[in-house]
Structure formats: structure tokens, C-alpha cells
Amino acid sequence: MWPFHAQSGEVDTRKETLILSSNPVFSRHRRIFQSILKQEAERDEHLVNLGINFKRYRKLTKQDVAELPYKLQERSIQSKIPSLFKAVPEITTSAVAQSRSKIRSSLYINVFERFNQETSKSDLNLFKGYRLAEHDGSEVDAMFYAGNDENYSRSKSGDHHYFKHTNCTYDVLNHTFMDCLFQPGSKKNEDATFLELALKHKGEKIIFTCDRGYEALYTFYMLNKNKIIFVIRVKDQKSAISMLKHYPKPDTEKYDIPYNVILTTQSSDA
């Protein structure tokens, strides 16, 4: 993954390419990635309309469109088109957007999962027999194009702009991403996506860890119900919105107390 500058969201690709291209591990991983992407782009099952999309001659091939998300660095597709499609200068933003809509997200999911499988070690580093999985979310700038309004929302910094919310699960001992979900900026829901990703690994020997902000009684209930081990930080008991303020606790710096909480549903006759 390219490092993003905190302020602009842009990447200094020239400097990073020079550094990484000389790294044999990076070179090997890049070859693996490019091979997997090419193979997945050739599979018709990733087309929205099987037997119709990309069957006639097109200035933009399936391979061109499949590679696009990995090459874009600017906030505007239009500003990047001239450098990406030098051989076809008449390509328009509209044509690119239409072509992208013909490819299912399953293509990129397969690329992600296959790349992880190809580059993962067979002898995983474990903590007392368990994988340690850190889950967190972050905002990634999204490009503006017609019909992209669901990505426009208020960000954590307080301003409104176009962005995707990424929800990633990372294996901290093996330095690999285990899973990832993207949400439109206006529809982000970190609690729901964490549960979705954690439940996918039900039955596996994994300890999930999350930072403050993921604490919720329903989340705890669902994880316990499915026998998923987790460690989630909660806001300090002195915080006005801390869940700990509702429960009795000793006046000591450290304590380990089990709490029994009954969850109920409420309904009213309208």
C-alpha cells in the first residue's frame, strides 16, 4: 500500500517507487499481484451482465478498467485520464465511469484474498496458539464523479468531502491484512462492520482487539454468543459517555470484575 500524506491524501509515488522497486520482496509481491489481477480480470463471472459487457470492441478493455483503482492517485478521474490512457486521448470521464460500473466488486475481493493466500506464511506467528487481529477504521479520499453523492459526508476532521470509510482487520504478528470492508462516507457504521468481519472467522483461534469507540453492549453480546474472543478498550470511567460510569467499581487503578448485563428489546403500541 502506498503511504498517504495526512493533509492532501496524495502520494509521492516517484520517491516510494525508487525505494520499493529495489526491494526483492516488494518485486516478488508486485509480480504476484499483477498476475492475480490479470487472471481475475479475464474471468467473465466478475461482469455485471455476463455475455454482454466488454464483448464488442472497446477502447477500454477489462484489464484497463480492472487496473484503474490501483493506479488512481488524484481526487479527480478527469485529471488522471491523460497520463493513464495516452494511446486513447479521447477517453472521457463518462466512459470510464460507465466501464467501471460493468465490473463487480467480487473481482477486487478475489484479488485481495488470493494475494493474501499467495503471500502468507504457512507457519504463522501466534500468541499462545491464537492469531492477534487488530480491527480499526480510517477515512480514504474518494474521487468525485456524477452519482457519487453517497461518498460525500462529514469526516472526523469536521469538514465535508468525498471519502470512503475503510474497516480493516490486521494480523499484528504476521503483518498482513486479514480482511477489509469499504463503506460510503455517508453510510459508515464501524460497529456493524466489525461484527460482520469477526463473525466471518467464527470458530477460528483468533483474538480480536479494538480501540475505544467500538465498545457496545450488543457487540459484546454477539461476540460472546458466537464464542469469539475479544479485547476492546473503553472510554475512561470519568468520561461523560463511558459505559463504565453505569456500573459499580472499586476506587483502584486496576481491577478485574465480571458484569452481568441483561439486554432487552423495547416496543410500544402506536
XYZ file of N, CA and C in Angstrom:
810
model
N 0.848 -1.191 0.000
C 0.000 0.000 0.000
C 0.881 1.237 0.000
N 0.481 2.244 -0.791
C 1.236 3.486 -0.820
C 0.926 4.304 0.421
N 1.923 4.996 0.979
C 1.671 5.842 2.151
C 0.958 7.119 1.733
N -0.103 7.477 2.418
C -0.852 8.687 2.111
C -0.362 9.836 2.969
N -0.242 11.025 2.373
C 0.065 12.211 3.152
C -1.182 12.606 3.930
N -1.029 12.934 5.187
C -2.168 13.203 6.068
C -3.008 14.371 5.590
N -2.379 15.391 5.019
C -3.113 16.598 4.659
C -3.799 16.475 3.305
N -3.055 16.079 2.286
C -3.594 16.132 0.937
C -4.242 14.842 0.478
N -3.843 13.712 1.070
C -4.370 12.438 0.611
C -3.656 11.949 -0.638
N -2.607 12.658 -1.086
C -1.879 12.280 -2.281
C -0.642 11.475 -1.892
N -0.030 10.821 -2.858
C 1.138 10.005 -2.576
C 2.319 10.462 -3.396
N 3.488 10.369 -2.831
C 4.716 10.691 -3.540
C 5.213 9.401 -4.178
N 4.647 9.046 -5.326
C 4.922 7.745 -5.935
C 6.337 7.639 -6.473
N 6.904 8.718 -6.967
C 8.243 8.642 -7.550
C 9.272 8.222 -6.510
N 9.233 8.865 -5.348
C 10.181 8.545 -4.286
C 9.964 7.139 -3.764
N 8.694 6.763 -3.525
C 8.408 5.446 -2.963
C 8.735 4.336 -3.953
N 8.502 4.580 -5.259
C 8.788 3.563 -6.260
C 10.273 3.264 -6.325
N 11.096 4.303 -6.238
C 12.544 4.114 -6.271
C 13.017 3.267 -5.098
N 12.435 3.512 -3.926
C 12.832 2.773 -2.729
C 12.350 1.330 -2.788
N 11.078 1.148 -3.148
C 10.482 -0.180 -3.103
C 10.912 -1.079 -4.255
N 11.166 -0.492 -5.439
C 11.498 -1.311 -6.600
C 12.794 -2.085 -6.419
N 13.676 -1.605 -5.554
C 14.940 -2.289 -5.308
C 14.817 -3.371 -4.237
N 13.642 -3.469 -3.630
C 13.401 -4.466 -2.588
C 12.924 -5.764 -3.240
N 13.675 -6.880 -3.090
C 13.290 -8.135 -3.753
C 11.935 -8.671 -3.306
N 11.586 -8.459 -2.041
C 10.281 -8.918 -1.546
C 9.165 -8.141 -2.223
N 9.351 -6.818 -2.326
C 8.343 -5.993 -2.992
C 8.199 -6.401 -4.454
N 9.326 -6.622 -5.131
C 9.294 -7.001 -6.544
C 8.543 -8.315 -6.738
N 8.796 -9.261 -5.851
C 8.109 -10.554 -5.938
C 6.624 -10.387 -5.696
N 6.254 -9.625 -4.685
C 4.843 -9.405 -4.382
C 4.143 -8.652 -5.504
N 4.852 -7.731 -6.130
C 4.244 -6.988 -7.235
C 3.949 -7.914 -8.409
N 4.877 -8.822 -8.705
C 4.656 -9.777 -9.798
C 3.466 -10.684 -9.483
N 3.377 -11.130 -8.240
C 2.250 -11.975 -7.830
C 0.942 -11.216 -7.984
N 0.931 -9.964 -7.512
C -0.280 -9.149 -7.583
C -0.710 -8.928 -9.025
N 0.223 -8.555 -9.888
C -0.105 -8.282 -11.284
C -0.630 -9.527 -11.983
N -0.060 -10.680 -11.659
C -0.510 -11.932 -12.262
C -1.931 -12.272 -11.818
N -2.207 -12.121 -10.521
C -3.547 -12.407 -9.998
C -4.573 -11.454 -10.588
N -4.235 -10.170 -10.653
C -5.164 -9.178 -11.196
C -5.492 -9.487 -12.652
N -4.490 -9.867 -13.436
C -4.720 -10.200 -14.845
C -5.639 -11.405 -14.971
N -5.407 -12.426 -14.161
C -6.236 -13.632 -14.207
C -7.682 -13.328 -13.833
N -7.876 -12.545 -12.774
C -9.236 -12.222 -12.333
C -9.954 -11.337 -13.344
N -9.216 -10.441 -14.004
C -9.828 -9.553 -14.999
C -10.339 -10.331 -16.205
N -9.777 -11.494 -16.461
C -10.189 -12.311 -17.608
C -11.417 -13.170 -17.304
N -11.827 -13.221 -16.061
C -12.959 -14.070 -15.678
C -14.282 -13.324 -15.863
N -15.138 -13.864 -16.728
C -16.406 -13.206 -17.048
C -17.371 -13.158 -15.871
N -17.165 -14.011 -14.874
C -18.089 -14.036 -13.740
C -18.080 -12.728 -12.951
N -17.059 -11.900 -13.167
C -16.977 -10.622 -12.464
C -17.694 -9.497 -13.215
N -18.339 -9.827 -14.336
C -19.073 -8.822 -15.101
C -20.505 -8.727 -14.601
N -21.040 -7.522 -14.592
C -22.415 -7.305 -14.135
C -23.393 -8.006 -15.061
N -23.192 -7.869 -16.370
C -24.049 -8.520 -17.359
C -23.217 -9.532 -18.144
N -23.260 -10.762 -17.701
C -22.465 -11.822 -18.308
C -22.857 -12.015 -19.770
N -21.872 -12.080 -20.658
C -22.130 -12.293 -22.072
C -22.431 -11.029 -22.844
N -22.495 -9.890 -22.143
C -22.801 -8.619 -22.811
C -21.667 -7.617 -22.629
N -21.269 -7.391 -21.390
C -20.228 -6.399 -21.102
C -18.889 -6.777 -21.728
N -18.262 -5.799 -22.370
C -16.924 -5.919 -22.963
C -16.848 -6.965 -24.077
N -17.971 -7.343 -24.677
C -17.938 -8.324 -25.758
C -17.592 -7.662 -27.095
N -18.098 -6.450 -27.321
C -17.757 -5.725 -28.542
C -16.426 -5.014 -28.355
N -15.877 -4.516 -29.449
C -14.605 -3.786 -29.364
C -14.796 -2.548 -28.497
N -13.929 -2.370 -27.557
C -13.977 -1.216 -26.660
C -12.599 -0.574 -26.583
N -12.600 0.741 -26.485
C -11.335 1.453 -26.305
C -10.744 1.140 -24.935
N -11.634 0.859 -23.981
C -11.200 0.458 -22.645
C -11.449 -1.038 -22.479
N -10.412 -1.796 -22.268
C -10.555 -3.241 -22.079
C -10.862 -3.562 -20.617
N -11.245 -4.808 -20.367
C -11.491 -5.232 -18.985
C -10.243 -5.043 -18.129
N -9.091 -5.347 -18.711
C -7.836 -5.207 -17.983
C -7.580 -3.751 -17.615
N -7.842 -2.837 -18.558
C -7.654 -1.403 -18.297
C -8.504 -0.955 -17.112
N -9.761 -1.356 -17.144
C -10.705 -0.915 -16.115
C -10.397 -1.569 -14.767
N -10.029 -2.838 -14.791
C -9.720 -3.548 -13.544
C -8.516 -2.941 -12.842
N -7.537 -2.475 -13.606
C -6.317 -1.900 -13.028
C -6.518 -0.485 -12.510
N -7.565 0.178 -12.970
C -7.751 1.600 -12.688
C -7.698 1.974 -11.205
N -8.431 1.287 -10.315
C -8.409 1.692 -8.893
C -7.022 1.646 -8.265
N -6.139 0.800 -8.806
C -4.800 0.677 -8.234
C -3.837 1.728 -8.781
N -4.258 2.432 -9.822
C -3.386 3.430 -10.439
C -3.787 4.857 -10.102
N -5.038 5.046 -9.731
C -5.521 6.400 -9.464
C -4.913 6.955 -8.187
N -4.476 8.210 -8.267
C -3.873 8.860 -7.111
C -4.465 10.237 -6.871
N -5.097 10.799 -7.890
C -5.657 12.138 -7.755
C -7.087 12.041 -7.235
N -7.624 13.181 -6.834
C -9.011 13.200 -6.358
C -10.000 13.236 -7.516
N -9.515 13.548 -8.705
C -10.384 13.646 -9.869
C -9.943 12.657 -10.935
N -10.877 11.854 -11.436
C -10.562 10.918 -12.508
C -10.127 11.679 -13.748
N -10.808 12.796 -14.010
C -10.533 13.572 -15.216
C -9.081 14.037 -15.280
N -8.512 14.419 -14.150
C -7.136 14.911 -14.135
C -6.121 13.804 -14.377
N -6.520 12.558 -14.186
C -5.596 11.430 -14.324
C -5.712 10.733 -15.671
N -6.810 10.928 -16.378
C -7.040 10.234 -17.641
C -5.920 10.429 -18.661
N -5.430 11.666 -18.898
C -4.390 11.861 -19.921
C -3.147 11.004 -19.709
N -2.712 10.824 -18.461
C -1.496 10.042 -18.206
C -1.757 8.538 -18.211
N -2.986 8.128 -17.917
C -3.304 6.702 -17.876
C -3.628 6.132 -19.247
N -4.237 6.943 -20.092
C -4.676 6.462 -21.405
C -4.089 7.324 -22.515
N -2.753 7.354 -22.593
C -2.071 8.170 -23.602
C -2.385 7.697 -25.014
N -2.586 6.385 -25.175
C -2.857 5.834 -26.501
C -4.277 6.131 -26.970
N -5.141 6.486 -26.033
C -6.538 6.785 -26.374
C -6.911 8.123 -25.735
N -6.414 9.231 -26.281
C -6.618 10.543 -25.656
C -8.063 11.012 -25.608
N -8.931 10.400 -26.453
C -10.323 10.859 -26.495
C -11.195 10.220 -25.421
N -10.627 9.385 -24.564
C -11.389 8.765 -23.478
C -11.949 9.844 -22.556
N -13.211 9.709 -22.186
C -13.864 10.695 -21.322
C -14.111 10.124 -19.927
N -14.352 11.031 -18.990
C -14.673 10.611 -17.625
C -15.932 9.754 -17.610
N -16.896 10.131 -18.432
C -18.151 9.388 -18.517
C -17.914 7.953 -18.981
N -17.047 7.788 -19.972
C -16.756 6.444 -20.494
C -16.082 5.581 -19.433
N -15.190 6.189 -18.665
C -14.501 5.459 -17.602
C -15.497 5.019 -16.532
N -16.376 5.945 -16.123
C -17.366 5.641 -15.088
C -18.309 4.527 -15.538
N -18.735 4.577 -16.800
C -19.633 3.543 -17.319
C -18.947 2.181 -17.361
N -17.686 2.177 -17.758
C -16.944 0.913 -17.833
C -16.731 0.315 -16.447
N -16.455 1.161 -15.468
C -16.229 0.671 -14.106
C -17.501 0.048 -13.532
N -18.649 0.575 -13.927
C -19.919 0.062 -13.401
C -20.252 -1.326 -13.938
N -19.509 -1.791 -14.939
C -19.764 -3.103 -15.528
C -19.013 -4.225 -14.810
N -18.147 -3.862 -13.868
C -17.347 -4.857 -13.160
C -17.814 -4.972 -11.710
N -18.032 -6.191 -11.267
C -18.481 -6.440 -9.895
C -17.330 -6.282 -8.896
N -17.716 -5.991 -7.670
C -16.709 -5.862 -6.614
C -16.046 -7.200 -6.307
N -16.671 -8.306 -6.739
C -16.110 -9.635 -6.485
C -14.711 -9.779 -7.078
N -14.427 -9.039 -8.152
C -13.097 -9.102 -8.762
C -12.038 -8.665 -7.759
N -12.289 -7.543 -7.092
C -11.305 -6.990 -6.165
C -11.241 -7.790 -4.860
N -12.366 -8.378 -4.479
C -12.370 -9.245 -3.294
C -11.503 -10.473 -3.560
N -11.642 -11.058 -4.743
C -10.831 -12.223 -5.096
C -9.349 -11.881 -5.178
N -9.039 -10.707 -5.739
C -7.643 -10.281 -5.833
C -7.050 -10.155 -4.433
N -7.801 -9.524 -3.537
C -7.348 -9.330 -2.155
C -7.094 -10.670 -1.467
N -8.066 -11.576 -1.555
C -7.961 -12.850 -0.848
C -6.878 -13.744 -1.451
N -6.781 -13.765 -2.780
C -5.764 -14.598 -3.424
C -4.359 -14.068 -3.148
N -4.218 -12.754 -3.161
C -2.906 -12.163 -2.883
C -2.473 -12.491 -1.455
N -3.415 -12.413 -0.519
C -3.103 -12.766 0.871
C -2.675 -14.230 0.994
N -3.371 -15.102 0.289
C -3.037 -16.526 0.340
C -1.656 -16.798 -0.247
N -1.353 -16.129 -1.352
C -0.073 -16.354 -2.033
C 1.110 -15.816 -1.236
N 0.883 -14.769 -0.459
C 1.999 -14.119 0.234
C 2.049 -14.425 1.731
N 1.084 -15.177 2.231
C 1.071 -15.514 3.658
C 2.014 -16.674 3.949
N 2.566 -16.657 5.134
C 3.444 -17.745 5.552
C 2.610 -18.935 6.020
N 3.142 -20.136 5.797
C 2.432 -21.336 6.255
C 2.591 -21.515 7.763
N 3.710 -21.020 8.298
C 3.948 -21.111 9.743
C 3.690 -19.747 10.389
N 2.440 -19.488 10.711
C 2.037 -18.195 11.256
C 2.602 -17.971 12.654
N 2.944 -16.724 12.929
C 3.324 -16.350 14.288
C 2.053 -16.261 15.124
N 2.050 -16.918 16.275
C 0.851 -16.976 17.109
C 1.160 -16.526 18.527
N 0.104 -16.111 19.228
C 0.204 -15.758 20.641
C -0.527 -16.832 21.433
N 0.236 -17.733 22.061
C -0.342 -18.836 22.833
C -1.367 -19.616 22.013
N -1.035 -19.807 20.732
C -1.894 -20.589 19.857
C -2.954 -19.788 19.125
N -3.012 -18.472 19.340
C -4.033 -17.625 18.724
C -3.408 -16.572 17.810
N -4.122 -16.247 16.729
C -3.736 -15.097 15.912
C -4.232 -13.835 16.620
N -3.461 -12.778 16.567
C -3.872 -11.498 17.140
C -4.340 -10.594 16.009
N -5.619 -10.241 16.030
C -6.209 -9.450 14.955
C -6.665 -8.093 15.470
N -6.032 -7.047 15.003
C -6.413 -5.678 15.369
C -7.393 -5.149 14.329
N -8.524 -4.610 14.805
C -9.518 -4.055 13.888
C -9.631 -2.553 14.104
N -9.660 -1.806 13.003
C -9.792 -0.352 13.112
C -10.348 0.197 11.808
N -10.752 1.456 11.852
C -11.302 2.107 10.669
C -10.555 3.377 10.342
N -10.644 3.796 9.086
C -9.965 5.012 8.657
C -10.684 5.582 7.444
N -10.418 6.838 7.154
C -11.042 7.508 6.014
C -10.048 7.638 4.869
N -10.511 7.314 3.663
C -9.690 7.423 2.461
C -10.427 8.298 1.460
N -9.747 9.288 0.926
C -10.376 10.193 -0.028
C -10.943 9.429 -1.215
N -12.133 9.813 -1.646
C -12.769 9.219 -2.817
C -12.900 10.286 -3.894
N -12.856 9.854 -5.128
C -12.948 10.796 -6.232
C -14.379 11.259 -6.440
N -14.495 12.451 -6.970
C -15.814 12.979 -7.305
C -16.170 12.580 -8.729
N -17.373 12.067 -8.900
C -17.923 11.840 -10.232
C -19.438 11.805 -10.088
N -20.132 11.954 -11.189
C -21.591 12.023 -11.160
C -22.174 10.770 -10.513
N -23.109 10.952 -9.589
C -23.737 9.833 -8.907
C -22.954 9.323 -7.719
N -21.947 10.074 -7.284
C -21.085 9.649 -6.185
C -21.471 10.319 -4.870
N -22.709 10.778 -4.767
C -23.131 11.575 -3.617
C -23.074 10.819 -2.289
N -23.226 9.502 -2.309
C -23.225 8.758 -1.047
C -21.847 8.769 -0.375
N -20.816 9.128 -1.133
C -19.479 9.235 -0.542
C -19.222 10.605 0.069
N -20.166 11.529 -0.109
C -19.988 12.886 0.416
C -20.612 12.974 1.802
N -19.787 13.290 2.790
C -20.290 13.352 4.158
C -19.320 14.126 5.036
N -19.701 14.284 6.285
C -18.850 14.958 7.263
C -17.810 13.971 7.783
N -16.551 14.334 7.720
C -15.479 13.449 8.149
C -15.157 13.673 9.620
N -14.230 12.887 10.154
C -13.832 13.027 11.549
C -13.201 14.379 11.831
N -12.586 14.964 10.804
C -11.939 16.265 10.980
C -12.947 17.404 11.030
N -14.214 17.103 10.690
C -15.262 18.113 10.775
C -15.680 18.707 9.454
N -14.871 18.559 8.414
C -15.223 19.132 7.121
C -15.980 18.108 6.275
N -16.647 18.595 5.248
C -17.388 17.726 4.341
C -16.568 17.504 3.066
N -16.438 16.256 2.668
C -15.759 15.951 1.408
C -16.113 14.524 0.994
N -15.586 14.107 -0.140
C -15.861 12.766 -0.652
C -14.838 11.778 -0.081
N -15.336 10.732 0.563
C -14.414 9.743 1.124
C -15.095 8.387 1.318
N -14.269 7.364 1.405
C -14.707 6.017 1.766
C -14.210 5.733 3.176
N -14.991 4.970 3.925
C -14.539 4.562 5.253
C -14.067 3.121 5.156
N -12.796 2.901 5.454
C -12.238 1.553 5.404
C -12.299 0.911 6.782
N -12.662 -0.339 6.816
C -12.712 -1.115 8.057
C -11.825 -2.336 7.851
N -10.675 -2.356 8.511
C -9.683 -3.397 8.253
C -9.364 -4.230 9.486
N -9.120 -5.503 9.253
C -8.643 -6.410 10.292
C -7.219 -6.807 9.939
N -6.297 -6.547 10.859
C -4.869 -6.702 10.584
C -4.231 -7.697 11.546
N -3.504 -8.656 11.011
C -2.777 -9.638 11.817
C -1.476 -8.985 12.278
N -1.415 -8.608 13.551
C -0.292 -7.797 14.038
C 1.013 -8.586 14.156
N 0.937 -9.898 14.278
C 2.156 -10.695 14.412
C 2.717 -11.139 13.066
N 1.869 -11.149 12.043
C 2.311 -11.593 10.718
C 2.284 -10.477 9.678
N 1.853 -9.286 10.120
C 1.916 -8.084 9.280
C 1.157 -8.238 7.957
N -0.046 -8.778 8.045
C -0.884 -8.919 6.856
C -2.314 -8.503 7.184
N -3.006 -7.976 6.179
C -4.417 -7.648 6.338
C -5.235 -8.913 6.128
N -6.068 -9.236 7.094
C -6.888 -10.433 7.017
C -8.183 -10.186 6.260
N -8.718 -8.977 6.388
C -9.997 -8.675 5.754
C -10.198 -7.172 5.721
N -11.109 -6.734 4.864
C -11.361 -5.299 4.744
C -12.734 -5.060 4.140
N -13.422 -4.049 4.638
C -14.710 -3.631 4.087
C -14.687 -2.122 3.872
N -15.182 -1.689 2.708
C -15.285 -0.265 2.418
C -16.744 0.157 2.521
N -16.965 1.326 3.098
C -18.315 1.882 3.196
C -18.320 3.297 2.627
N -19.422 3.704 1.984
C -19.530 5.101 1.558
C -19.447 6.010 2.776
N -18.869 7.192 2.604
C -18.688 8.100 3.728
C -19.959 8.400 4.490
N -21.083 8.480 3.778
C -22.345 8.833 4.426
C -23.012 7.645 5.115
N -22.476 6.437 4.922
C -23.121 5.246 5.473
C -22.187 4.428 6.365
N -21.164 5.063 6.884
C -20.203 4.313 7.695
C -20.846 3.840 9.001
N -20.511 2.634 9.383
C -21.008 2.040 10.623
C -19.937 1.070 11.116
N -19.052 1.565 11.957
C -17.908 0.766 12.387
C -18.314 -0.450 13.212
N -19.293 -0.300 14.090
C -19.721 -1.424 14.925
C -20.237 -2.581 14.075
N -21.085 -2.253 13.101
C -21.687 -3.291 12.261
C -20.641 -4.007 11.411
N -19.692 -3.249 10.865
C -18.682 -3.884 10.017
C -17.713 -4.733 10.838
N -17.400 -4.292 12.043
C -16.531 -5.112 12.896
C -17.188 -6.454 13.183
N -18.476 -6.425 13.527
C -19.190 -7.674 13.788
C -19.216 -8.563 12.547
N -19.468 -7.955 11.399
C -19.531 -8.727 10.153
C -18.206 -9.432 9.873
N -17.112 -8.705 10.032
C -15.804 -9.295 9.766
C -15.426 -10.335 10.818
N -15.741 -10.053 12.087
C -15.408 -11.001 13.155
C -16.189 -12.304 12.999
N -17.465 -12.200 12.646
C -18.301 -13.393 12.508
C -17.870 -14.264 11.329
N -17.200 -13.673 10.352
C -16.689 -14.460 9.227
C -15.635 -15.459 9.698
N -15.004 -15.158 10.825
C -13.936 -16.015 11.337
C -14.392 -16.822 12.554
N -15.697 -16.990 12.675
C -16.252 -17.762 13.783
C -15.657 -19.170 13.791
N -15.233 -19.617 14.961
C -14.669 -20.953 15.080
C -13.160 -21.009 14.924
N -12.552 -19.902 14.478
C -11.099 -19.868 14.321
C -10.448 -19.373 15.614
N -9.200 -19.747 15.822
C -8.488 -19.344 17.035
C -7.874 -17.960 16.811
N -8.704 -16.949 17.069
C -8.302 -15.555 16.849
C -8.734 -14.723 18.046
N -7.889 -13.813 18.474
C -8.249 -12.822 19.489
C -8.370 -11.482 18.779
N -9.579 -10.920 18.772
C -9.811 -9.625 18.127
C -9.590 -8.501 19.133
N -8.891 -7.468 18.712
C -8.679 -6.302 19.568
C -9.163 -5.053 18.852
N -9.767 -4.140 19.619
C -10.258 -2.872 19.069
C -9.938 -1.741 20.033
N -9.827 -0.554 19.502
C -9.575 0.617 20.329
C -10.898 1.198 20.808
N -10.810 2.288 21.547
C -12.021 2.962 22.030
C -12.910 3.361 20.851
N -14.204 3.318 21.086
C -15.151 3.659 20.040
C -15.919 2.446 19.546
N -15.387 1.250 19.793
C -16.056 0.025 19.357
C -16.833 -0.642 20.486
N -16.766 -0.058 21.684
C -17.460 -0.685 22.806
C -18.968 -0.485 22.679
N -19.703 -1.571 22.713
C -21.163 -1.543 22.641
C -21.677 -2.855 23.219
N -22.718 -2.783 24.032
C -23.233 -3.984 24.688
C -23.696 -5.027 23.675
N -24.312 -4.574 22.585
C -24.773 -5.534 21.575
C -23.585 -6.241 20.927
N -22.511 -5.498 20.693
C -21.303 -6.097 20.128
C -20.756 -7.162 21.063
N -20.675 -6.827 22.361
C -20.194 -7.797 23.348
C -21.079 -9.048 23.359
N -22.385 -8.825 23.294
C -23.339 -9.938 23.334
C -23.136 -10.879 22.141
N -23.032 -10.309 20.941
C -22.900 -11.132 19.738
C -21.567 -11.881 19.708
N -20.517 -11.230 20.164
C -19.214 -11.897 20.188
C -19.214 -13.051 21.194
N -19.787 -12.805 22.367
C -19.871 -13.869 23.378
C -20.751 -15.023 22.906
N -21.858 -14.679 22.282
C -22.789 -15.693 21.797
C -22.122 -16.624 20.793
N -21.236 -16.058 19.973
C -20.563 -16.851 18.940
C -19.181 -17.336 19.368
N -18.913 -17.202 20.696
C -17.655 -17.703 21.274
C -16.422 -17.126 20.580
N -16.487 -15.826 20.301
C -15.363 -15.112 19.698
C -14.633 -14.344 20.794
N -13.345 -14.568 20.914
C -12.550 -13.916 21.962
C -12.180 -12.507 21.517
N -12.318 -11.548 22.433
C -12.048 -10.157 22.060
C -11.517 -9.366 23.247
N -10.783 -8.317 22.942
C -10.318 -7.341 23.927
C -10.593 -5.969 23.324
N -11.501 -5.210 23.935
C -11.885 -3.902 23.402
C -11.691 -2.831 24.472
N -10.933 -1.824 24.153
C -10.736 -0.721 25.090
C -12.020 0.096 25.188
N -12.280 0.650 26.356
C -13.456 1.507 26.538
C -12.996 2.851 27.078
N -13.845 3.834 26.914
C -13.508 5.168 27.399
C -13.375 5.160 28.923
N -12.524 6.021 29.425
C -12.289 6.119 30.862
C -13.594 6.353 31.601
N -13.709 5.763 32.803
C -14.954 5.863 33.569
C -15.320 7.299 33.926
N -14.356 8.215 33.840
C -14.643 9.619 34.129
C -15.282 10.333 32.939
N -15.242 9.702 31.775
C -15.835 10.302 30.585
C -17.355 10.319 30.697
N -17.966 11.381 30.195
C -19.425 11.522 30.280
C -20.147 10.464 29.464
N -19.471 9.915 28.453
C -20.132 8.932 27.591
C -19.556 7.525 27.784
N -18.842 7.319 28.886
C -18.278 5.993 29.141
C -19.341 5.042 29.671
N -19.356 3.818 29.147
C -20.323 2.834 29.635
C -19.988 2.392 31.059
N -18.739 2.582 31.491
C -18.332 2.160 32.831
C -18.988 2.971 33.940
N -19.409 4.181 33.623
C -19.985 5.027 34.672
C -21.308 4.471 35.195
N -21.910 3.529 34.469
C -23.191 2.958 34.878
C -23.031 1.753 35.805
N -21.796 1.324 36.053
C -21.580 0.115 36.833
C -20.685 0.393 38.038
N -20.949 -0.270 39.165
C -20.121 -0.061 40.371
C -18.710 -0.585 40.144
N -17.745 0.118 40.698
C -16.355 -0.276 40.527
C -15.531 0.221 41.710
N -14.468 -0.464 42.049
C -13.631 -0.057 43.187
C -12.790 1.169 42.836
N -12.365 1.862 43.849
C -11.552 3.059 43.649
C -10.074 2.675 43.593
N -9.743 1.847 42.623
C -8.358 1.411 42.426
C -7.985 1.599 40.962
N -6.686 1.674 40.724
C -6.230 1.902 39.354
C -6.501 0.700 38.458
N -6.395 -0.503 39.002
C -6.616 -1.716 38.233
C -7.629 -2.607 38.933
N -8.479 -3.239 38.142
C -9.423 -4.201 38.702
C -9.935 -5.108 37.586
N -10.405 -6.248 37.974
C -10.923 -7.237 37.033
C -12.238 -7.750 37.595
N -13.343 -7.231 37.060
C -14.663 -7.548 37.611
C -15.594 -8.021 36.495
N -16.280 -9.159 36.668
C -17.285 -9.577 35.679
C -18.597 -8.823 35.912
N -19.230 -8.388 34.831
C -20.526 -7.715 34.931
C -21.571 -8.558 34.211
N -22.710 -8.708 34.811
C -23.830 -9.381 34.171
C -24.819 -8.325 33.699
N -25.064 -8.299 32.400
C -25.946 -7.293 31.813
C -27.062 -8.000 31.061
N -28.292 -7.601 31.315
C -29.444 -8.173 30.623
C -29.855 -7.223 29.499
N -29.828 -7.724 28.270
C -30.238 -6.922 27.121
C -31.691 -7.238 26.794
N -32.479 -6.203 26.592
C -33.891 -6.380 26.258
C -34.237 -5.541 25.044
N -35.365 -5.857 24.439
C -35.884 -5.037 23.346
C -37.102 -4.300 23.859
N -37.318 -3.124 23.321
C -38.434 -2.304 23.780
C -39.376 -2.059 22.620
N -40.645 -2.210 22.869
C -41.639 -1.937 21.833
C -42.804 -1.199 22.463
N -43.455 -0.410 21.671
C -44.605 0.351 22.164
C -45.708 0.297 21.128
N -46.928 0.289 21.603
C -48.069 0.271 20.687
C -48.359 1.690 20.234
N -48.266 1.895 18.948
C -48.507 3.239 18.413
C -49.999 3.497 18.321
